[in-house]
Short mmCIF file of C-alpha atoms and ligand atoms in Angstrom, two decimals:
data_model
loop_
_atom_site.label_atom_id
_atom_site.label_comp_id
_atom_site.label_asym_id
_atom_site.label_seq_id
_atom_site.Cartn_x
_atom_site.Cartn_y
_atom_site.Cartn_z
CA MET A 87 39.93 23.96 -47.93
CA ASP A 88 38.26 24.45 -44.58
CA ASN A 89 35.95 21.42 -44.47
CA LYS A 90 34.69 22.28 -40.98
CA LYS A 91 33.34 25.65 -42.08
CA TYR A 92 31.84 24.08 -45.23
CA ILE A 93 30.06 21.41 -43.17
CA GLU A 94 28.68 24.09 -40.84
CA ASP A 95 27.39 26.03 -43.88
CA LEU A 96 25.70 22.88 -45.20
CA LYS A 97 24.11 22.19 -41.81
CA SER A 98 22.73 25.72 -41.58
CA ILE A 99 20.99 25.26 -44.95
CA LEU A 100 19.88 21.64 -44.61
CA GLY A 101 19.62 20.96 -40.87
CA ASN A 102 22.04 18.74 -38.93
CA GLU A 103 20.19 15.52 -39.70
CA ASN A 104 20.67 15.95 -43.45
CA VAL A 105 24.44 16.35 -43.34
CA ARG A 106 26.57 13.35 -42.46
CA VAL A 107 30.33 13.05 -42.37
CA ASN A 108 32.07 9.78 -43.34
CA GLU A 109 28.77 8.18 -44.26
CA ASN A 110 28.95 4.53 -45.25
CA MET A 111 27.55 4.23 -48.76
CA SER A 112 26.45 0.63 -48.29
CA LYS A 113 23.43 2.18 -46.53
CA HIS A 114 22.49 4.02 -49.71
CA THR A 115 22.96 1.36 -52.40
CA THR A 116 20.88 -1.74 -53.10
CA PHE A 117 24.12 -3.74 -53.54
CA ARG A 118 24.82 -2.91 -49.87
CA VAL A 119 28.54 -2.41 -50.51
CA GLY A 120 30.85 0.60 -50.74
CA GLY A 121 33.16 2.73 -48.66
CA ASN A 122 32.47 6.08 -47.02
CA ALA A 123 31.42 9.34 -48.63
CA ASP A 124 33.42 12.22 -47.13
CA ILE A 125 30.18 14.19 -46.81
CA TYR A 126 26.67 12.91 -47.53
CA ILE A 127 23.72 15.31 -47.81
CA GLU A 128 20.01 15.04 -48.51
CA VAL A 129 18.36 18.04 -50.15
CA ASP A 130 14.59 18.30 -50.43
CA SER A 131 13.97 21.50 -52.41
CA ILE A 132 15.22 23.51 -55.37
CA GLU A 133 15.77 26.54 -53.12
CA LYS A 134 18.09 24.65 -50.77
CA LEU A 135 19.82 23.08 -53.74
CA SER A 136 20.59 26.47 -55.27
CA LYS A 137 22.04 27.68 -51.96
CA ILE A 138 24.21 24.57 -51.74
CA ILE A 139 25.53 25.11 -55.24
CA GLU A 140 26.32 28.75 -54.39
CA THR A 141 28.38 27.64 -51.40
CA LYS A 142 30.03 24.84 -53.39
CA ARG A 143 33.75 25.36 -53.42
CA ASN A 144 36.04 23.26 -55.53
CA ILE A 145 34.66 20.14 -53.99
CA PRO A 146 33.58 17.19 -56.17
CA LEU A 147 29.86 16.49 -56.15
CA THR A 148 28.28 13.09 -56.86
CA ILE A 149 24.52 12.78 -57.35
CA ILE A 150 22.62 9.66 -56.38
CA GLY A 151 18.98 8.60 -56.33
CA ASN A 152 17.91 5.43 -54.60
CA GLY A 153 21.26 3.75 -55.25
CA SER A 154 19.72 0.89 -57.24
CA ASN A 155 21.98 1.15 -60.27
CA ILE A 156 25.31 2.12 -58.71
CA LEU A 157 28.30 0.30 -57.32
CA VAL A 158 30.37 2.38 -54.91
CA LYS A 159 33.98 1.23 -54.68
CA ASP A 160 35.45 0.16 -51.34
CA ASN A 161 37.47 3.32 -50.69
CA GLY A 162 34.37 5.44 -50.96
CA ILE A 163 33.63 8.78 -52.59
CA ARG A 164 35.66 11.94 -52.10
CA GLY A 165 33.80 15.21 -51.68
CA VAL A 166 30.04 15.45 -51.36
CA VAL A 167 27.42 12.83 -52.23
CA LEU A 168 24.06 14.51 -52.77
CA LYS A 169 20.71 12.77 -52.75
CA TYR A 170 17.89 14.96 -54.06
CA THR A 171 14.80 13.99 -52.10
CA ALA A 172 12.07 16.44 -53.22
CA LYS A 173 8.83 14.45 -53.49
CA ASN A 174 6.01 16.72 -54.68
CA PHE A 175 3.74 15.91 -57.56
CA THR A 176 0.61 17.23 -59.27
CA ILE A 177 -1.92 15.44 -61.46
CA ASN A 178 -3.89 17.32 -64.13
CA TYR A 179 -6.65 15.61 -66.06
CA ASN A 180 -7.10 16.86 -69.64
CA GLU A 181 -9.54 15.81 -72.29
CA ASP A 182 -7.15 13.32 -73.95
CA ASP A 183 -4.39 12.74 -71.46
CA VAL A 184 -3.23 13.14 -67.88
CA GLU A 185 -0.25 15.38 -67.07
CA VAL A 186 1.77 14.46 -64.01
CA GLU A 187 4.50 16.75 -62.78
CA ALA A 188 6.76 14.74 -60.48
CA ASP A 189 9.83 15.70 -58.46
CA ALA A 190 12.96 13.68 -59.10
CA GLY A 191 13.16 12.37 -55.54
CA ILE A 192 9.90 10.40 -55.70
CA VAL A 193 10.36 6.64 -55.59
CA ASN A 194 8.84 4.91 -58.65
CA ALA A 195 6.85 2.39 -56.62
CA TYR A 196 5.20 5.19 -54.63
CA LEU A 197 4.26 7.20 -57.73
CA ALA A 198 2.92 4.03 -59.38
CA GLN A 199 0.70 3.41 -56.34
CA VAL A 200 -0.60 6.99 -56.31
CA LEU A 201 -1.33 6.89 -60.05
CA MET A 202 -3.12 3.57 -59.69
CA ASN A 203 -5.28 5.00 -56.91
CA ASN A 204 -6.12 7.93 -59.19
CA SER A 205 -6.93 5.66 -62.16
CA VAL A 206 -4.01 6.99 -64.19
CA SER A 207 -2.46 4.44 -66.53
CA GLY A 208 0.98 4.33 -68.19
CA PHE A 209 3.44 3.97 -65.32
CA GLU A 210 2.76 0.31 -64.56
CA PHE A 211 5.98 -0.77 -66.30
CA ALA A 212 8.10 1.23 -63.82
CA SER A 213 6.25 0.23 -60.65
CA GLY A 214 8.86 -2.44 -59.81
CA ILE A 215 11.99 -0.53 -60.84
CA PRO A 216 13.44 0.21 -57.40
CA GLY A 217 14.71 3.74 -58.04
CA THR A 218 13.60 7.35 -58.09
CA ILE A 219 12.11 9.36 -60.94
CA GLY A 220 15.46 11.20 -61.24
CA GLY A 221 17.44 7.97 -61.54
CA ALA A 222 14.92 6.53 -64.02
CA ILE A 223 15.10 9.66 -66.21
CA TYR A 224 18.90 9.66 -66.10
CA MET A 225 19.12 5.95 -67.01
CA ASN A 226 16.10 5.89 -69.36
CA ALA A 227 14.99 2.97 -67.23
CA GLY A 228 12.60 0.52 -68.79
CA ALA A 229 10.78 -2.79 -68.44
CA TYR A 230 8.15 -4.86 -70.21
CA GLY A 231 8.61 -3.06 -73.54
CA LYS A 232 8.40 0.49 -72.23
CA GLU A 233 11.03 3.06 -71.25
CA MET A 234 10.96 6.45 -69.55
CA LYS A 235 11.33 8.10 -72.97
CA ASP A 236 7.80 6.90 -73.82
CA ILE A 237 6.16 8.89 -71.02
CA ILE A 238 8.31 12.01 -70.68
CA PHE A 239 7.07 15.35 -71.98
CA ASN A 240 9.87 17.45 -70.52
CA VAL A 241 12.56 17.42 -67.86
CA THR A 242 13.74 20.27 -65.63
CA TYR A 243 17.33 20.18 -64.42
CA LEU A 244 19.86 22.32 -62.59
CA ASP A 245 23.15 23.00 -64.36
CA LEU A 246 25.80 22.71 -61.66
CA ASN A 247 28.32 24.79 -63.57
CA ASP A 248 26.37 28.04 -63.42
CA ASN A 249 23.47 27.22 -61.05
CA THR A 250 20.85 27.81 -63.77
CA ILE A 251 17.63 25.88 -64.25
CA HIS A 252 16.63 24.54 -67.68
CA CYS A 253 13.60 22.72 -69.01
CA ILE A 254 14.16 20.49 -72.04
CA SER A 255 11.80 18.51 -74.26
CA ASN A 256 11.70 14.77 -74.66
CA ASP A 257 13.68 15.06 -77.95
CA GLU A 258 16.39 17.09 -76.25
CA CYS A 259 16.82 14.32 -73.64
CA LYS A 260 18.43 12.30 -76.50
CA TYR A 261 17.18 9.03 -75.16
CA GLU A 262 18.67 5.73 -76.22
CA TYR A 263 18.73 2.32 -74.55
CA ARG A 264 19.91 3.05 -70.95
CA ASN A 265 21.40 6.32 -72.13
CA SER A 266 20.42 9.98 -72.04
CA PHE A 267 21.58 13.56 -72.45
CA PHE A 268 22.12 13.72 -68.67
CA MET A 269 24.86 11.09 -68.52
CA ASN A 270 28.28 12.40 -67.64
CA LYS A 271 26.96 15.98 -67.44
CA GLU A 272 27.18 18.10 -64.32
CA VAL A 273 23.45 18.38 -63.73
CA ILE A 274 20.81 17.49 -61.19
CA ILE A 275 17.46 16.37 -62.55
CA LEU A 276 14.82 18.24 -60.56
CA LYS A 277 11.46 17.21 -61.96
CA ALA A 278 9.63 16.02 -65.05
CA MET A 279 6.32 16.37 -66.78
CA LEU A 280 5.03 12.89 -67.58
CA LEU A 281 2.11 12.08 -69.89
CA PHE A 282 -0.37 9.32 -69.15
CA THR A 283 -3.94 8.31 -69.93
CA LYS A 284 -7.03 7.70 -67.85
CA GLY A 285 -7.47 4.04 -67.02
CA GLU A 286 -9.35 1.59 -64.85
CA LYS A 287 -7.94 1.16 -61.37
CA ASN A 288 -8.54 -2.62 -61.39
CA ASP A 289 -6.78 -3.05 -64.75
CA ILE A 290 -3.81 -0.98 -63.60
CA LYS A 291 -3.59 -3.01 -60.40
CA ALA A 292 -3.81 -6.31 -62.32
CA THR A 293 -0.95 -5.25 -64.62
CA MET A 294 1.21 -4.13 -61.70
CA ASP A 295 0.51 -7.38 -59.84
CA LYS A 296 1.44 -9.42 -62.93
CA TYR A 297 4.72 -7.53 -63.32
CA ARG A 298 5.52 -7.93 -59.62
CA GLU A 299 4.95 -11.69 -59.81
CA LYS A 300 7.25 -11.93 -62.85
CA ARG A 301 10.00 -10.11 -60.94
CA VAL A 302 9.65 -12.27 -57.86
CA GLU A 303 9.79 -15.39 -60.03
CA SER A 304 12.75 -14.39 -62.18
CA GLN A 305 14.94 -12.00 -60.17
CA PRO A 306 17.12 -12.76 -57.12
CA ILE A 307 15.48 -10.05 -55.03
CA GLU A 308 16.15 -12.03 -51.85
CA PHE A 309 19.82 -10.91 -52.08
CA PRO A 310 21.23 -7.38 -52.34
CA ASN A 311 21.94 -6.57 -56.00
CA GLY A 312 22.09 -3.71 -58.47
CA GLY A 313 19.59 -5.01 -61.03
CA SER A 314 20.90 -6.25 -64.38
CA THR A 315 24.65 -5.96 -64.03
CA PHE A 316 25.21 -5.78 -67.80
CA LYS A 317 23.43 -4.05 -70.66
CA ARG A 318 21.37 -5.93 -73.22
CA GLY A 319 23.57 -6.98 -76.14
CA ASP A 320 23.20 -5.82 -79.71
CA GLY A 321 21.32 -8.79 -81.21
CA PHE A 322 21.85 -11.13 -78.26
CA ILE A 323 20.55 -11.62 -74.73
CA THR A 324 23.44 -11.06 -72.33
CA ALA A 325 22.02 -13.21 -69.51
CA LYS A 326 21.53 -16.13 -71.94
CA LEU A 327 25.19 -16.02 -72.99
CA ILE A 328 26.34 -15.87 -69.36
CA ASP A 329 24.14 -18.88 -68.63
CA GLU A 330 25.41 -20.78 -71.70
CA ALA A 331 28.98 -20.02 -70.63
CA GLY A 332 28.16 -22.03 -67.50
CA LEU A 333 28.71 -19.11 -65.15
CA LYS A 334 25.58 -19.31 -62.99
CA GLY A 335 26.70 -19.75 -59.38
CA LYS A 336 30.29 -18.65 -60.12
CA ARG A 337 31.67 -16.88 -57.05
CA ILE A 338 34.45 -14.46 -56.27
CA GLY A 339 34.64 -13.62 -52.56
CA GLY A 340 31.12 -12.76 -51.43
CA ALA A 341 29.84 -11.97 -54.94
CA GLU A 342 28.00 -14.56 -57.01
CA ILE A 343 26.37 -14.83 -60.43
CA SER A 344 22.80 -15.49 -59.44
CA LYS A 345 21.64 -19.07 -60.02
CA LYS A 346 18.14 -17.67 -60.59
CA HIS A 347 19.07 -15.06 -63.23
CA ALA A 348 22.48 -15.08 -64.89
CA GLY A 349 22.25 -11.35 -65.66
CA PHE A 350 22.41 -10.45 -61.98
CA ILE A 351 25.50 -10.40 -59.79
CA ILE A 352 24.35 -10.66 -56.19
CA ASN A 353 25.94 -9.78 -52.89
CA LYS A 354 25.67 -13.33 -51.57
CA ASP A 355 27.76 -13.05 -48.45
CA ASN A 356 29.34 -9.78 -47.33
CA ALA A 357 30.75 -9.02 -50.77
CA THR A 358 33.06 -6.08 -51.32
CA ALA A 359 32.85 -3.81 -54.37
CA LYS A 360 36.17 -5.38 -55.40
CA ASP A 361 34.56 -8.87 -55.43
CA ILE A 362 31.70 -7.61 -57.60
CA LEU A 363 34.01 -5.79 -60.00
CA GLU A 364 36.34 -8.79 -60.33
CA LEU A 365 33.39 -11.08 -61.00
CA SER A 366 32.02 -8.64 -63.62
CA LYS A 367 35.39 -8.59 -65.36
CA TYR A 368 35.58 -12.39 -65.23
CA VAL A 369 32.11 -12.63 -66.86
CA GLN A 370 33.06 -10.11 -69.56
CA ASP A 371 36.27 -12.02 -70.35
CA GLU A 372 34.54 -15.43 -70.46
CA VAL A 373 31.71 -14.20 -72.73
CA LEU A 374 34.26 -12.60 -75.05
CA LYS A 375 36.35 -15.77 -75.12
CA LYS A 376 33.44 -18.17 -75.66
CA PHE A 377 31.13 -16.13 -77.94
CA ASN A 378 33.30 -13.26 -79.19
CA LYS A 379 30.74 -10.78 -77.79
CA LYS A 380 31.61 -7.71 -75.76
CA ILE A 381 29.26 -7.00 -72.88
CA GLU A 382 29.06 -3.65 -71.16
CA LEU A 383 28.23 -2.83 -67.55
CA GLU A 384 24.81 -1.26 -66.97
CA VAL A 385 25.61 -0.62 -63.31
CA ARG A 386 27.45 2.69 -62.86
CA ILE A 387 30.69 2.63 -60.89
CA LEU A 388 31.30 5.46 -58.43
CA GLY A 389 34.16 6.35 -56.12
CA GLU A 390 37.65 4.99 -55.67
C1 FAD B 454 16.15 -5.59 -58.15
C2 FAD B 454 16.39 -4.54 -59.22
C3 FAD B 454 15.61 -4.54 -60.38
C4 FAD B 454 15.83 -3.58 -61.37
N1 FAD B 454 15.04 -3.60 -62.49
C5 FAD B 454 15.24 -2.67 -63.46
C6 FAD B 454 14.41 -2.67 -64.64
O1 FAD B 454 13.50 -3.47 -64.81
N2 FAD B 454 14.68 -1.73 -65.59
C7 FAD B 454 15.67 -0.80 -65.45
O2 FAD B 454 15.86 0.04 -66.34
N3 FAD B 454 16.45 -0.77 -64.33
C8 FAD B 454 16.26 -1.67 -63.35
N4 FAD B 454 17.04 -1.66 -62.22
C9 FAD B 454 18.13 -0.65 -62.10
C10 FAD B 454 17.72 0.66 -61.39
O3 FAD B 454 16.63 0.43 -60.52
C11 FAD B 454 17.35 1.76 -62.40
O4 FAD B 454 18.43 2.08 -63.24
C12 FAD B 454 16.88 3.03 -61.68
O5 FAD B 454 16.29 3.89 -62.62
C13 FAD B 454 18.00 3.78 -60.94
O6 FAD B 454 17.39 4.81 -60.16
P1 FAD B 454 18.02 5.29 -58.78
O7 FAD B 454 17.17 6.39 -58.26
O8 FAD B 454 18.23 4.14 -57.88
O9 FAD B 454 19.40 5.90 -59.29
P2 FAD B 454 20.87 5.61 -58.73
O10 FAD B 454 21.18 4.16 -58.87
O11 FAD B 454 21.06 6.22 -57.40
O12 FAD B 454 21.71 6.42 -59.80
C14 FAD B 454 21.82 5.97 -61.14
C15 FAD B 454 22.49 7.08 -61.96
O13 FAD B 454 21.58 8.18 -62.05
C16 FAD B 454 22.17 9.37 -61.57
N5 FAD B 454 21.11 10.13 -60.89
C17 FAD B 454 20.21 9.66 -60.00
N6 FAD B 454 19.35 10.63 -59.64
C18 FAD B 454 19.74 11.76 -60.30
C19 FAD B 454 19.28 13.11 -60.34
N7 FAD B 454 18.21 13.53 -59.63
N8 FAD B 454 19.94 13.98 -61.13
C20 FAD B 454 21.00 13.59 -61.87
N9 FAD B 454 21.49 12.35 -61.86
C21 FAD B 454 20.87 11.43 -61.10
C22 FAD B 454 23.31 8.92 -60.65
O14 FAD B 454 24.34 9.86 -60.65
C23 FAD B 454 23.76 7.61 -61.30
O15 FAD B 454 24.71 7.83 -62.32
C24 FAD B 454 16.84 -2.58 -61.20
C25 FAD B 454 17.59 -2.58 -60.03
C26 FAD B 454 17.37 -3.53 -59.03
C27 FAD B 454 18.18 -3.47 -57.76
#
């Protein structure tokens, strides 16, 4: 395939600054590790996205949001990595609820701030989840007893196989704990209609402040990380088992099990993806050996 011509086509649709060749993925992941993407693009509208998909040859396409739940392997990602960055939103006040239509590229913290300023309540739980709306919908992200499934009315996505746009209801999103219809499908989440209620700005702010304090206290946010490395167990708390296995502080290369929160692997000192993956495997093996419990990665592994 003629990559040069393809890159020129991408540049003519997206502008030079939004097309990068051999882009280091550590710049686009909160773990701050990972090799190069052959081609990295940022796309800020549905129209441009459709054009890109039309020009797509047989080149693999990987979608990312804010990179806060992914681990990119050290040899990078072949083909194109696409970050959808559309950031529009509308707020409609109804009698009983508030409808918010939000593009997938909006960062949760920003939307939470805007909603707070507009006295719209219901998104406080996600204000500290460091991803985009698209990533949160894909992962069914959640915190403090609430998940995305509780606030979604519908989701609009682009099917990459035939370049068609679909809008599906909350039920059709097939939400489960950190799982959704969108996983392992060739789709790009474009936007969602979210349902909230009217609230008091001061109350919303107080809740968001309380959640932020809890995160600062309990999570190792002073080091690059990918959030909870493992999923919650069925009937057990994964981080508690890792702690009881005596693994806090365990290191492989530059990766370490956080001493602050055993559920987080941190990039302590120039870790590679290999270090993080080896440490994850070590944790899984130890927990299986000591407690006979299988623990699954929550972080999604990309690349080679
Ligand atoms: C410090 C820290 C704290 C965290 N706390 C929480 C928490 O409390 N609760 C929680 O649930 N998670 C938490 N996370 C994990 C992470 O923030 C969430 O999973 C988040 O929703 C991921 O969003 P993202 O935009 O960063 O997606 P990415 O990490 O970039 O991508 C995640 C997955 O979504 C897919 N994806 C992203 N955008 C799109 C799109 N538009 N269309 C199709 N697919 C897409 C990607 O292909 C990938 O498979 C935390 C992470 C960190 C670093």
